[in-house]
Short mmCIF file of C-alpha atoms in Angstrom, two decimals:
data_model
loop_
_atom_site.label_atom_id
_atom_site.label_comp_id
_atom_site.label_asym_id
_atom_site.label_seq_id
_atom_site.Cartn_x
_atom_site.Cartn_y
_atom_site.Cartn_z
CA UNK X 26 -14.57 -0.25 19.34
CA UNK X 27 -17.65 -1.34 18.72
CA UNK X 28 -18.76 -3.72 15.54
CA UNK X 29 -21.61 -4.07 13.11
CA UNK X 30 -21.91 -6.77 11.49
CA UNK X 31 -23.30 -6.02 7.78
CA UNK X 32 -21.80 -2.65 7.89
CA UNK X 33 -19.04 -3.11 5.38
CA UNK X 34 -16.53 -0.10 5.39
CA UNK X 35 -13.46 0.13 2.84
CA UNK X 36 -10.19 2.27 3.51
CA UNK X 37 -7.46 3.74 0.63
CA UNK X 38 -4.76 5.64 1.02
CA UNK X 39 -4.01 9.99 0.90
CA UNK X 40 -3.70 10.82 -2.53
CA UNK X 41 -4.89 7.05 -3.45
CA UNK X 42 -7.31 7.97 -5.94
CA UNK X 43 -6.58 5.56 -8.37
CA UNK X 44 -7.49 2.64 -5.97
CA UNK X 45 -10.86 4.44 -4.86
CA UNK X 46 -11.39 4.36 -8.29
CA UNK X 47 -11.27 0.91 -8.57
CA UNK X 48 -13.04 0.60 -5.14
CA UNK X 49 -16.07 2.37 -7.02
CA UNK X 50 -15.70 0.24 -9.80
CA UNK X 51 -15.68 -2.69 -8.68
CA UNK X 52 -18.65 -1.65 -5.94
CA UNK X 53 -20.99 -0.25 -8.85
CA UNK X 54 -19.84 -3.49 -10.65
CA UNK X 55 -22.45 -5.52 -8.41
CA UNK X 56 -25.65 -3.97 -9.69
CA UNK X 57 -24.01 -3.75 -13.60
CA UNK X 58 -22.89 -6.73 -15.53
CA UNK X 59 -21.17 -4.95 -18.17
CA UNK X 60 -19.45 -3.10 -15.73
CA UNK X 61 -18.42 -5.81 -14.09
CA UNK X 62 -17.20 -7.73 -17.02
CA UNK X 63 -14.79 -5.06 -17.97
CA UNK X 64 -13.34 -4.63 -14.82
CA UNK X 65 -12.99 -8.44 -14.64
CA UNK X 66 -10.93 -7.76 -18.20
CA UNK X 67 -9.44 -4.91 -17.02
CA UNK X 68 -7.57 -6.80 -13.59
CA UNK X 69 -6.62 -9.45 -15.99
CA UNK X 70 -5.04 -7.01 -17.80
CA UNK X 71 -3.49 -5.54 -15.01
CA UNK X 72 -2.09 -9.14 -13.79
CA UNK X 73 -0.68 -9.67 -17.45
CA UNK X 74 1.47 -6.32 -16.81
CA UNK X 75 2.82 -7.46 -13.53
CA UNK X 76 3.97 -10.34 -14.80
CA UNK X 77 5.74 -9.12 -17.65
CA UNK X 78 7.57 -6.90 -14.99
CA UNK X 79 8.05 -9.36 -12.93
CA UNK X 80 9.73 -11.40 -15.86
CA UNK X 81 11.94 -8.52 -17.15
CA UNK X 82 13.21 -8.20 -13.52
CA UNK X 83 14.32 -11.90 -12.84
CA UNK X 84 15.25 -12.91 -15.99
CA UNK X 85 17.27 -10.03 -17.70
CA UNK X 86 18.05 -8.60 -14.18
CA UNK X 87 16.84 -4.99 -12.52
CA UNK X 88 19.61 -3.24 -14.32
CA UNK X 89 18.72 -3.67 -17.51
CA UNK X 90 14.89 -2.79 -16.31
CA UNK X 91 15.68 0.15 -14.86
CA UNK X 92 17.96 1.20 -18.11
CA UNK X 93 15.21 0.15 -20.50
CA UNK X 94 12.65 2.05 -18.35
CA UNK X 95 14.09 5.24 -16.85
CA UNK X 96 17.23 6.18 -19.36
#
C-alpha cells in the first residue's frame, strides 16, 4: 500500500455515528473558534462523566452500579 503524506484519512466504526459526529466536530472546529471552544467544554464534560463512573465502580463496587443503574 502505497502512502501520501499530507493525505490525512480518519476511520469509525458501522453504526458509529456518534463518533463521526464528533470526528466532524472536532474537524469543522479548526476553521471555527466557537466551535471549537464548545467541543473543548463538551470533552471535558465527557471526562468528568467517566470519572464519576469510574469512581462509583471502584469505590462502592460494580454491584451496586449496576443496581443503581439498570434495576
Amino acid at each position: 500500500m502505497v502512502q501520501m503524506p499530507g493525505v490525512p484519512v480518519a476511520t469509525v466504526a458501522l453504526n458509529g455515528v456518534k463518533n463521526a459526529e464528533l470526528l466532524a466536530v472536532q474537524i469543522l472546529g479548526v476553521a471555527d473558534d466557537e466551535l471549537r471552544s464548545k467541543f473543548k467544554r463538551f470533552k471535558g464534560e465527557m471526562a468528568d462523566r467517566v470519572k464519576e463512573t469510574s469512581k462509583e465502580l471502584t469505590e462502592p463496587g460494580y454491584r451496586y452500579y449496576l443496581a443503581k443503574h439498570f434495576d
